[in-house]
Short mmCIF file of C-alpha atoms in Angstrom, two decimals:
data_model
loop_
_atom_site.label_atom_id
_atom_site.label_comp_id
_atom_site.label_asym_id
_atom_site.label_seq_id
_atom_site.Cartn_x
_atom_site.Cartn_y
_atom_site.Cartn_z
CA MET A 1 -0.14 0.17 -0.11
CA ARG A 2 3.02 2.32 0.58
CA GLY A 3 4.52 1.61 -2.51
CA LYS A 4 1.01 2.53 -4.30
CA HIS A 5 0.99 5.67 -2.42
CA VAL A 6 4.36 6.76 -3.12
CA LEU A 7 3.50 5.88 -6.97
CA ARG A 8 0.50 8.04 -7.06
CA VAL A 9 2.25 10.96 -5.32
CA GLY A 10 4.97 10.53 -7.97
CA VAL A 11 2.28 10.50 -10.72
CA THR A 12 0.70 13.53 -9.52
CA ALA A 13 4.21 15.50 -9.19
CA LEU A 14 5.26 14.26 -12.89
CA ILE A 15 2.00 15.68 -14.42
CA ALA A 16 2.03 18.91 -12.30
CA SER A 17 5.52 19.33 -13.63
CA VAL A 18 4.71 18.63 -17.33
CA ILE A 19 1.82 21.12 -16.93
CA LEU A 20 4.17 23.73 -15.49
CA LEU A 21 6.44 23.19 -18.34
CA ARG A 22 3.79 23.68 -20.90
CA VAL A 23 2.26 26.65 -18.94
CA PRO A 24 4.26 28.68 -16.61
CA VAL A 25 3.37 29.90 -13.14
CA GLN A 26 3.72 33.56 -14.51
CA ALA A 27 1.10 32.45 -16.89
CA LEU A 28 -1.23 31.16 -14.09
CA GLN A 29 -0.83 34.04 -12.11
CA SER A 30 -1.37 36.82 -14.70
CA ALA A 31 -4.70 35.05 -15.44
CA PHE A 32 -6.00 36.58 -12.34
CA THR A 33 -5.49 39.92 -13.46
CA GLY A 34 -8.98 41.37 -14.23
CA ILE A 35 -10.86 38.13 -12.61
CA LYS A 36 -14.77 39.24 -12.10
CA PHE A 37 -15.52 38.67 -8.44
CA GLY A 38 -19.08 38.58 -8.83
CA TRP A 39 -18.95 35.34 -10.97
CA LEU A 40 -16.64 33.97 -8.26
CA ILE A 41 -19.59 34.92 -5.76
CA ALA A 42 -22.08 33.22 -7.98
CA ALA A 43 -20.00 29.95 -8.27
CA LEU A 44 -19.84 30.06 -4.38
CA GLY A 45 -23.55 30.14 -4.26
CA CYS A 46 -23.73 27.37 -6.73
CA VAL A 47 -21.24 25.16 -4.10
CA ALA A 48 -23.58 26.22 -1.44
CA ALA A 49 -26.65 25.13 -3.27
CA MET A 50 -24.72 21.91 -4.37
CA LEU A 51 -23.74 21.17 -0.47
CA ALA A 52 -27.51 21.50 0.34
CA ALA A 53 -28.84 19.34 -2.18
CA ARG A 54 -26.29 16.55 -1.33
CA CYS A 55 -27.04 16.82 2.50
CA TYR A 56 -30.83 16.69 1.98
CA ARG A 57 -30.33 13.99 -0.33
CA TRP A 58 -28.02 11.89 1.87
CA HIS A 59 -30.17 12.27 4.92
CA ARG A 60 -33.39 11.24 2.86
CA LEU A 61 -31.53 8.20 1.59
CA LEU A 62 -30.12 7.12 5.16
CA SER A 63 -34.11 7.64 6.14
CA ALA A 64 -35.03 5.65 3.25
CA GLY A 65 -32.59 2.92 4.53
CA GLY A 66 -34.35 2.45 7.70
CA LEU A 67 -31.68 4.35 9.83
CA SER A 68 -32.38 6.83 12.33
CA THR A 69 -30.16 9.79 12.40
CA THR A 70 -30.54 13.53 12.84
CA ARG A 71 -29.91 15.95 9.97
CA ALA A 72 -26.70 17.16 11.67
CA ASP A 73 -25.21 13.65 12.01
CA SER A 74 -26.08 12.98 8.35
CA ALA A 75 -24.22 16.32 7.23
CA ARG A 76 -21.41 15.40 9.62
CA SER A 77 -20.68 11.92 7.96
CA LEU A 78 -20.84 13.44 4.18
CA MET A 79 -18.55 16.23 5.13
CA ALA A 80 -16.08 13.99 6.80
CA GLY A 81 -16.30 11.91 3.31
CA PHE A 82 -15.15 15.02 1.52
CA THR A 83 -12.26 15.19 4.17
CA LEU A 84 -11.02 11.94 3.18
CA SER A 85 -11.70 12.41 -0.43
CA VAL A 86 -9.18 15.30 -0.71
CA VAL A 87 -6.07 12.93 0.27
CA THR A 88 -6.96 9.77 -1.31
CA PRO A 89 -6.76 8.81 -5.14
CA GLY A 90 -9.61 9.29 -7.23
CA ARG A 91 -11.78 10.79 -4.22
CA LEU A 92 -12.45 7.03 -2.97
CA GLY A 93 -12.28 8.68 0.64
CA GLU A 94 -15.76 9.59 0.00
CA PHE A 95 -16.92 5.98 0.69
CA GLY A 96 -15.66 6.40 4.11
CA ARG A 97 -18.94 7.96 5.20
CA CYS A 98 -19.80 5.01 7.05
CA LEU A 99 -16.65 5.29 9.44
CA PHE A 100 -18.33 8.41 11.12
CA VAL A 101 -21.63 6.72 12.02
CA GLU A 102 -22.33 3.88 15.09
CA GLU A 103 -20.61 0.61 14.34
CA SER A 104 -23.76 -1.24 14.02
CA ASP A 105 -24.86 0.96 11.17
CA ARG A 106 -21.87 0.68 9.17
CA PRO A 107 -22.64 -2.00 6.74
CA PRO A 108 -25.87 -0.36 5.49
CA VAL A 109 -24.33 2.83 5.46
CA LEU A 110 -21.60 1.60 3.32
CA MET A 111 -24.25 0.20 0.78
CA LEU A 112 -26.03 3.23 0.89
CA ASN A 113 -22.72 5.22 0.41
CA VAL A 114 -22.29 3.10 -2.67
CA PHE A 115 -25.67 3.43 -4.04
CA ASP A 116 -25.41 7.30 -3.77
CA ARG A 117 -21.94 7.42 -5.45
CA ILE A 118 -23.22 5.13 -8.70
CA LEU A 119 -26.24 7.57 -8.99
CA ASP A 120 -23.51 10.47 -8.98
CA MET A 121 -21.63 8.58 -11.76
CA TRP A 122 -24.78 8.02 -13.64
CA ALA A 123 -25.75 11.86 -13.36
CA LEU A 124 -22.28 12.77 -14.68
CA PHE A 125 -22.79 10.24 -17.78
CA SER A 126 -26.16 11.74 -18.53
CA CYS A 127 -24.49 15.18 -18.71
CA ALA A 128 -21.79 13.68 -21.20
CA VAL A 129 -24.81 12.60 -23.14
CA LEU A 130 -26.44 15.47 -23.26
CA GLY A 131 -23.49 17.69 -24.33
CA LEU A 132 -22.61 15.01 -27.00
CA MET A 133 -26.29 15.40 -28.19
CA ALA A 134 -25.82 19.10 -28.39
CA LEU A 135 -22.28 18.94 -30.03
CA SER A 136 -22.98 16.28 -32.48
CA PRO A 137 -26.31 14.62 -32.58
CA ARG A 138 -25.38 12.42 -35.65
CA PRO A 139 -23.81 10.00 -34.91
CA HIS A 140 -22.14 10.43 -31.69
CA GLY A 141 -25.10 12.04 -29.82
CA ILE A 142 -27.37 9.22 -31.13
CA PHE A 143 -25.10 6.52 -30.19
CA ALA A 144 -24.46 7.76 -26.66
CA LEU A 145 -28.29 8.16 -26.20
CA GLY A 146 -28.46 4.74 -27.14
CA ILE A 147 -25.98 3.56 -24.74
CA TRP A 148 -27.88 5.75 -21.89
CA LEU A 149 -31.27 4.34 -22.60
CA ALA A 150 -29.63 0.61 -22.53
CA VAL A 151 -28.03 1.59 -19.27
CA LEU A 152 -31.22 3.13 -17.84
CA PRO A 153 -32.94 -0.20 -16.78
CA ALA A 154 -29.99 -1.27 -14.53
CA ALA A 155 -29.55 2.16 -13.07
CA MET A 156 -33.05 2.05 -12.01
CA GLY A 157 -32.21 -1.25 -10.43
CA LEU A 158 -29.43 -0.06 -8.45
CA PRO A 159 -30.89 -1.18 -5.06
CA THR A 160 -30.81 -4.73 -5.92
CA PHE A 161 -27.46 -4.47 -7.61
CA VAL A 162 -25.89 -2.92 -4.67
CA GLY A 163 -27.60 -5.39 -2.28
CA HIS A 164 -25.10 -7.98 -3.78
CA LEU A 165 -22.13 -6.23 -2.36
CA GLY A 166 -22.51 -9.31 0.58
CA ASP A 167 -21.69 -11.65 -2.09
CA ILE A 168 -18.28 -10.45 -2.97
CA PRO A 169 -15.92 -13.15 -1.86
CA TRP A 170 -12.90 -10.94 -1.19
CA TRP A 171 -14.66 -9.16 1.88
CA PRO A 172 -13.96 -10.58 5.23
CA VAL A 173 -16.37 -12.86 6.45
CA GLY A 174 -17.79 -10.82 9.19
CA LEU A 175 -18.36 -7.90 6.57
CA ARG A 176 -20.04 -10.08 4.29
CA ALA A 177 -22.23 -11.39 7.08
CA ARG A 178 -23.18 -8.07 8.13
CA LEU A 179 -23.77 -6.62 4.54
CA ARG A 180 -25.96 -9.73 3.81
CA GLU A 181 -27.99 -8.64 6.72
CA ALA A 182 -28.14 -5.03 5.44
CA ARG A 183 -29.25 -5.82 2.04
CA HIS A 184 -32.88 -5.58 2.89
CA ARG A 185 -32.45 -1.75 3.83
CA LEU A 186 -32.29 -0.79 -0.07
CA LEU A 187 -35.46 -2.67 -1.05
CA PRO A 188 -37.67 0.33 -0.21
CA ILE A 189 -35.71 2.98 -1.97
CA SER A 190 -37.06 4.76 -4.89
CA THR A 191 -34.33 5.14 -7.40
CA PRO A 192 -35.93 7.69 -9.74
CA ASP A 193 -36.61 10.14 -6.71
CA PHE A 194 -32.65 10.04 -5.86
CA ALA A 195 -31.60 10.03 -9.42
CA GLY A 196 -33.27 13.35 -9.83
CA TRP A 197 -31.57 14.92 -6.83
CA ALA A 198 -28.06 13.48 -8.37
CA LEU A 199 -28.78 15.32 -11.44
CA LEU A 200 -29.77 18.20 -9.46
CA SER A 201 -26.47 18.36 -7.34
CA THR A 202 -24.30 17.63 -10.69
CA SER A 203 -26.14 20.47 -12.38
CA PHE A 204 -24.97 22.83 -9.56
CA ASP A 205 -21.27 21.40 -9.96
CA LEU A 206 -21.56 22.01 -13.47
CA LEU A 207 -22.73 25.53 -12.96
CA THR A 208 -20.01 26.26 -10.59
CA PHE A 209 -17.48 25.35 -13.35
CA TYR A 210 -19.21 27.83 -16.09
CA CYS A 211 -19.18 30.57 -13.21
CA LEU A 212 -15.39 29.90 -12.49
CA LEU A 213 -14.59 30.31 -16.21
CA ARG A 214 -16.72 33.34 -16.52
CA ALA A 215 -14.86 34.88 -14.08
CA PHE A 216 -11.85 34.86 -16.25
CA GLN A 217 -13.39 35.22 -19.80
CA PRO A 218 -16.77 34.96 -21.61
CA VAL A 219 -17.38 31.35 -22.59
CA SER A 220 -20.60 29.34 -23.69
CA LEU A 221 -22.35 26.92 -21.63
CA LEU A 222 -21.86 24.44 -24.33
CA ALA A 223 -18.26 24.45 -23.89
CA VAL A 224 -18.78 23.67 -20.28
CA LEU A 225 -21.45 21.06 -20.77
CA THR A 226 -19.36 19.07 -23.33
CA THR A 227 -15.85 19.12 -21.45
CA PHE A 228 -16.90 19.25 -17.59
CA PRO A 229 -18.19 15.58 -17.31
CA PHE A 230 -14.93 14.20 -18.68
CA ILE A 231 -12.79 16.56 -16.47
CA VAL A 232 -14.37 15.17 -13.61
CA ILE A 233 -13.85 11.70 -14.55
CA ALA A 234 -10.21 12.43 -15.04
CA GLY A 235 -10.17 13.75 -11.56
CA GLY A 236 -11.73 10.57 -10.21
CA MET A 237 -8.96 8.41 -11.81
CA PRO A 238 -7.13 6.77 -8.86
CA ILE A 239 -3.88 7.45 -10.58
CA SER A 240 -3.08 10.82 -8.32
CA ILE A 241 -3.89 12.38 -5.11
CA SER A 242 -7.19 13.88 -5.33
CA GLY A 243 -7.35 13.78 -9.06
CA LEU A 244 -4.57 16.89 -9.14
CA GLY A 245 -2.90 16.97 -12.50
CA PRO A 246 -4.91 14.59 -14.84
CA ARG A 247 -7.97 16.81 -14.20
CA GLU A 248 -6.05 20.15 -14.81
CA GLY A 249 -4.26 18.75 -17.94
CA LEU A 250 -7.39 17.23 -19.71
CA ALA A 251 -9.20 20.68 -19.00
CA ALA A 252 -6.37 22.65 -20.53
CA ILE A 253 -6.83 20.06 -23.54
CA LEU A 254 -10.36 20.03 -23.93
CA LEU A 255 -11.21 23.81 -23.47
CA ALA A 256 -8.40 24.94 -26.05
CA ARG A 257 -11.04 24.10 -28.80
CA TYR A 258 -13.34 26.68 -27.40
CA GLY A 259 -10.59 29.35 -27.15
CA VAL A 260 -9.84 29.22 -23.71
CA PRO A 261 -6.20 29.62 -23.07
CA SER A 262 -4.42 26.92 -21.21
CA ALA A 263 -3.68 29.08 -18.15
CA VAL A 264 -7.51 29.95 -17.53
CA ALA A 265 -8.35 26.25 -18.07
CA ILE A 266 -6.18 25.34 -15.29
CA ASP A 267 -7.06 28.12 -12.91
CA ALA A 268 -10.78 27.51 -13.24
CA THR A 269 -10.31 23.79 -12.70
CA LEU A 270 -7.90 24.30 -9.64
CA LEU A 271 -10.58 26.88 -8.26
CA LEU A 272 -13.00 24.16 -8.85
CA TRP A 273 -11.39 21.96 -6.96
CA ALA A 274 -10.91 24.25 -4.06
CA PHE A 275 -14.47 25.52 -3.91
CA SER A 276 -16.32 22.07 -4.50
CA ALA A 277 -13.79 19.69 -2.87
CA LEU A 278 -11.18 21.34 -0.47
CA ALA A 279 -13.88 23.92 1.20
CA PRO A 280 -16.14 21.02 2.11
CA ALA A 281 -13.20 19.08 3.24
CA ALA A 282 -11.98 21.76 5.52
CA VAL A 283 -15.52 22.29 6.84
CA GLY A 284 -15.68 18.46 7.69
CA ALA A 285 -12.32 18.48 9.50
CA ILE A 286 -13.20 21.28 11.37
CA TRP A 287 -16.53 19.86 12.32
CA LEU A 288 -14.71 16.76 13.37
CA ALA A 289 -12.26 18.41 15.56
CA VAL A 290 -14.91 20.59 17.31
CA SER A 291 -17.09 17.66 18.16
CA GLY A 292 -14.23 15.67 19.15
CA SER A 293 -14.51 12.97 16.50
CA THR A 294 -11.51 10.80 15.43
CA LEU A 295 -11.24 8.59 12.68
CA PRO A 296 -12.33 5.19 14.05
CA ARG A 297 -10.80 1.94 12.70
CA PHE A 298 -13.14 -0.04 10.44
CA SER A 299 -13.55 -3.02 12.35
CA PHE A 300 -16.31 -5.70 12.88
CA SER A 301 -16.35 -7.27 16.47
CA ASP A 302 -16.88 -10.89 17.23
CA ASP A 303 -20.70 -10.90 17.14
CA CYS A 304 -20.18 -10.39 13.29
CA THR A 305 -18.64 -13.50 13.29
CA ASP A 306 -20.84 -15.04 15.10
CA VAL A 307 -23.51 -13.86 12.43
CA ALA A 308 -21.40 -15.34 9.86
CA ASP A 309 -21.29 -18.75 11.50
CA LYS A 310 -24.67 -18.94 11.80
CA GLN A 311 -25.41 -18.38 8.41
CA SER A 312 -22.89 -20.91 7.12
CA ALA A 313 -24.17 -23.26 9.44
#
């Protein structure tokens, strides 16, 4: 694990070095000259709306899964996930929300967390399809729409799919048993309802990026719609820390066709990371510190093993 971490740090440093060779620091600094603060404030408003939508959605999802939790506790686990995401490759730390609930609730929360993140990916894929339809209806847009329609039934059946997490053989025995026990929590969940909320929060993310680019120079909404999903996907690849490097490099390449200078694309993308990931992570870290919470070890007590033994008997 240590070797993989060192490798990802090396990849991050390598890509950042290549970017700085192509786009000097002076160019990145000069791009901030004449920045329009009104658009920055609008971007912060979009981030606030995104976080409000995600907090509401996460609390509703926990409630739909039969978990009794306050809005504050739901929001705390969500923000703590942001905190973990900025120090892990591909924002995988967001799957750590379950570490900040009662140990008995961790298996169902883990499954609900997976369900929630897959819906985020589906919403991002939907934006990519919409962008392709607007940019090139034939043949690329039609082909992408066909894939989206083919995937739609599977997306609507996500509770059943995620419920089979407990059947994955490489989980520890105790964890498999607890996940199997918790799978019934997903059955009452209405996927279309939460898919709609996922689309809403993703739309706020997209508008945040649009406002940040507009803070530097005029840009069309089409340019953002056709590039944003792929920039986010690059940032979610587990090859660098918090997606730094691949995300900024791809943004410079994709936005160049819309006349956006590389320095502006990189600055806007870094601000997007700071606004929508780093700021919530800081809030989560402060919240945990103020509440006296510490990062617990994800463990399963002996009763988990007893459950597993009973199921195998």
